[in-house]
Amino acid sequence: MVIRNWIAWIPAVVLPMLALAGPVDINSADAETLARELNGVGLAKAEAIVAWREAHGPFTSPESLLEVKGVGPALLEKNLENIRVEETGGG
């Protein structure tokens, strides 16, 4: 009985957590946000993304992430729907 009650709570707990992940703008997000929102991206890789952006300027497309060392096609593919590329300030 206890296990059945516990299992009944799983959707109520897990589904809201999944809904928290949302689109992330790779041109404005900090490393912590990138690590939290992108599947398979830890803090070190997120920091590499931010460092690349600071050195080379804004990303022009989600595929531009492939320029960052450690970001490959598989990582890009599993996050493609969550990646946004907003135009940054200037002009």
PDB file of C-alpha atoms in Angstrom:
ATOM      1  CA  MET A   1       0.000   0.000   0.000  1.00  0.00           C
ATOM      2  CA  VAL A   2       2.783   2.448   0.868  1.00  0.00           C
ATOM      3  CA  ILE A   3       4.568   1.778  -2.421  1.00  0.00           C
ATOM      4  CA  ARG A   4       1.378   2.267  -4.415  1.00  0.00           C
ATOM      5  CA  ASN A   5       0.783   5.614  -2.699  1.00  0.00           C
ATOM      6  CA  TRP A   6       4.380   6.650  -3.360  1.00  0.00           C
ATOM      7  CA  ILE A   7       4.126   5.724  -7.052  1.00  0.00           C
ATOM      8  CA  ALA A   8       0.951   7.778  -7.380  1.00  0.00           C
ATOM      9  CA  TRP A   9       2.924  10.874  -6.312  1.00  0.00           C
ATOM     10  CA  ILE A  10       5.635  10.485  -8.962  1.00  0.00           C
ATOM     11  CA  PRO A  11       3.792  12.294 -11.790  1.00  0.00           C
ATOM     12  CA  ALA A  12       2.757  15.077  -9.431  1.00  0.00           C
ATOM     13  CA  VAL A  13       6.369  15.672  -8.464  1.00  0.00           C
ATOM     14  CA  VAL A  14       8.235  14.948 -11.704  1.00  0.00           C
ATOM     15  CA  LEU A  15       6.016  16.656 -14.290  1.00  0.00           C
ATOM     16  CA  PRO A  16       6.264  20.129 -12.752  1.00  0.00           C
ATOM     17  CA  MET A  17      10.056  19.799 -12.621  1.00  0.00           C
ATOM     18  CA  LEU A  18      10.140  18.953 -16.306  1.00  0.00           C
ATOM     19  CA  ALA A  19       8.021  21.982 -17.073  1.00  0.00           C
ATOM     20  CA  LEU A  20      10.577  24.242 -15.400  1.00  0.00           C
ATOM     21  CA  ALA A  21      13.111  23.677 -18.180  1.00  0.00           C
ATOM     22  CA  GLY A  22      12.467  26.164 -20.882  1.00  0.00           C
ATOM     23  CA  PRO A  23      14.041  27.863 -23.831  1.00  0.00           C
ATOM     24  CA  VAL A  24      17.373  29.484 -23.103  1.00  0.00           C
ATOM     25  CA  ASP A  25      18.928  32.313 -25.074  1.00  0.00           C
ATOM     26  CA  ILE A  26      22.549  31.286 -25.599  1.00  0.00           C
ATOM     27  CA  ASN A  27      23.501  34.917 -26.256  1.00  0.00           C
ATOM     28  CA  SER A  28      22.428  36.216 -22.876  1.00  0.00           C
ATOM     29  CA  ALA A  29      22.317  33.291 -20.437  1.00  0.00           C
ATOM     30  CA  ASP A  30      25.013  32.995 -17.813  1.00  0.00           C
ATOM     31  CA  ALA A  31      26.897  29.741 -17.242  1.00  0.00           C
ATOM     32  CA  GLU A  32      24.673  28.650 -14.365  1.00  0.00           C
ATOM     33  CA  THR A  33      21.541  29.072 -16.484  1.00  0.00           C
ATOM     34  CA  LEU A  34      23.051  27.194 -19.418  1.00  0.00           C
ATOM     35  CA  ALA A  35      24.103  24.327 -17.145  1.00  0.00           C
ATOM     36  CA  ARG A  36      20.657  24.164 -15.562  1.00  0.00           C
ATOM     37  CA  GLU A  37      18.587  24.413 -18.749  1.00  0.00           C
ATOM     38  CA  LEU A  38      20.576  22.425 -21.317  1.00  0.00           C
ATOM     39  CA  ASN A  39      20.624  18.655 -21.131  1.00  0.00           C
ATOM     40  CA  GLY A  40      24.158  17.267 -20.895  1.00  0.00           C
ATOM     41  CA  VAL A  41      25.762  20.648 -20.201  1.00  0.00           C
ATOM     42  CA  GLY A  42      27.550  20.921 -16.886  1.00  0.00           C
ATOM     43  CA  LEU A  43      29.067  24.032 -15.414  1.00  0.00           C
ATOM     44  CA  ALA A  44      32.465  23.582 -17.119  1.00  0.00           C
ATOM     45  CA  LYS A  45      30.906  23.263 -20.581  1.00  0.00           C
ATOM     46  CA  ALA A  46      28.536  26.142 -19.854  1.00  0.00           C
ATOM     47  CA  GLU A  47      31.507  28.295 -18.874  1.00  0.00           C
ATOM     48  CA  ALA A  48      33.200  27.329 -22.173  1.00  0.00           C
ATOM     49  CA  ILE A  49      30.080  28.461 -24.050  1.00  0.00           C
ATOM     50  CA  VAL A  50      30.111  31.822 -22.271  1.00  0.00           C
ATOM     51  CA  ALA A  51      33.875  32.214 -22.838  1.00  0.00           C
ATOM     52  CA  TRP A  52      33.459  31.483 -26.563  1.00  0.00           C
ATOM     53  CA  ARG A  53      30.654  34.051 -26.777  1.00  0.00           C
ATOM     54  CA  GLU A  54      32.760  36.675 -25.001  1.00  0.00           C
ATOM     55  CA  ALA A  55      35.757  35.997 -27.280  1.00  0.00           C
ATOM     56  CA  HIS A  56      33.915  35.732 -30.614  1.00  0.00           C
ATOM     57  CA  GLY A  57      30.695  37.677 -30.187  1.00  0.00           C
ATOM     58  CA  PRO A  58      27.096  36.483 -30.206  1.00  0.00           C
ATOM     59  CA  PHE A  59      26.051  33.160 -31.630  1.00  0.00           C
ATOM     60  CA  THR A  60      24.245  33.509 -34.953  1.00  0.00           C
ATOM     61  CA  SER A  61      22.369  30.198 -34.786  1.00  0.00           C
ATOM     62  CA  PRO A  62      22.025  27.201 -32.485  1.00  0.00           C
ATOM     63  CA  GLU A  63      24.447  25.369 -34.778  1.00  0.00           C
ATOM     64  CA  SER A  64      27.100  27.961 -33.906  1.00  0.00           C
ATOM     65  CA  LEU A  65      27.454  26.133 -30.601  1.00  0.00           C
ATOM     66  CA  LEU A  66      29.367  23.470 -32.524  1.00  0.00           C
ATOM     67  CA  GLU A  67      32.286  25.926 -32.575  1.00  0.00           C
ATOM     68  CA  VAL A  68      32.655  25.507 -28.803  1.00  0.00           C
ATOM     69  CA  LYS A  69      35.098  22.791 -27.774  1.00  0.00           C
ATOM     70  CA  GLY A  70      33.169  19.933 -26.193  1.00  0.00           C
ATOM     71  CA  VAL A  71      29.875  20.664 -27.930  1.00  0.00           C
ATOM     72  CA  GLY A  72      29.116  18.104 -30.584  1.00  0.00           C
ATOM     73  CA  PRO A  73      26.218  17.224 -32.868  1.00  0.00           C
ATOM     74  CA  ALA A  74      24.577  14.865 -30.349  1.00  0.00           C
ATOM     75  CA  LEU A  75      24.521  17.497 -27.606  1.00  0.00           C
ATOM     76  CA  LEU A  76      23.175  20.098 -30.009  1.00  0.00           C
ATOM     77  CA  GLU A  77      20.472  17.745 -31.311  1.00  0.00           C
ATOM     78  CA  LYS A  78      19.097  16.861 -27.887  1.00  0.00           C
ATOM     79  CA  ASN A  79      18.870  20.554 -26.938  1.00  0.00           C
ATOM     80  CA  LEU A  80      17.858  22.106 -30.255  1.00  0.00           C
ATOM     81  CA  GLU A  81      14.244  22.758 -29.255  1.00  0.00           C
ATOM     82  CA  ASN A  82      15.385  24.513 -26.074  1.00  0.00           C
ATOM     83  CA  ILE A  83      17.987  26.810 -27.634  1.00  0.00           C
ATOM     84  CA  ARG A  84      17.115  30.361 -28.612  1.00  0.00           C
ATOM     85  CA  VAL A  85      19.370  32.862 -30.350  1.00  0.00           C
ATOM     86  CA  GLU A  86      18.152  36.375 -29.720  1.00  0.00           C
ATOM     87  CA  GLU A  87      19.745  39.371 -31.318  1.00  0.00           C
ATOM     88  CA  THR A  88      21.861  41.280 -28.881  1.00  0.00           C
ATOM     89  CA  GLY A  89      21.987  45.039 -28.323  1.00  0.00           C
ATOM     90  CA  GLY A  90      23.958  47.207 -30.683  1.00  0.00           C
ATOM     91  CA  GLY A  91      22.602  49.697 -33.113  1.00  0.00           C
TER      92      GLY A  91
END
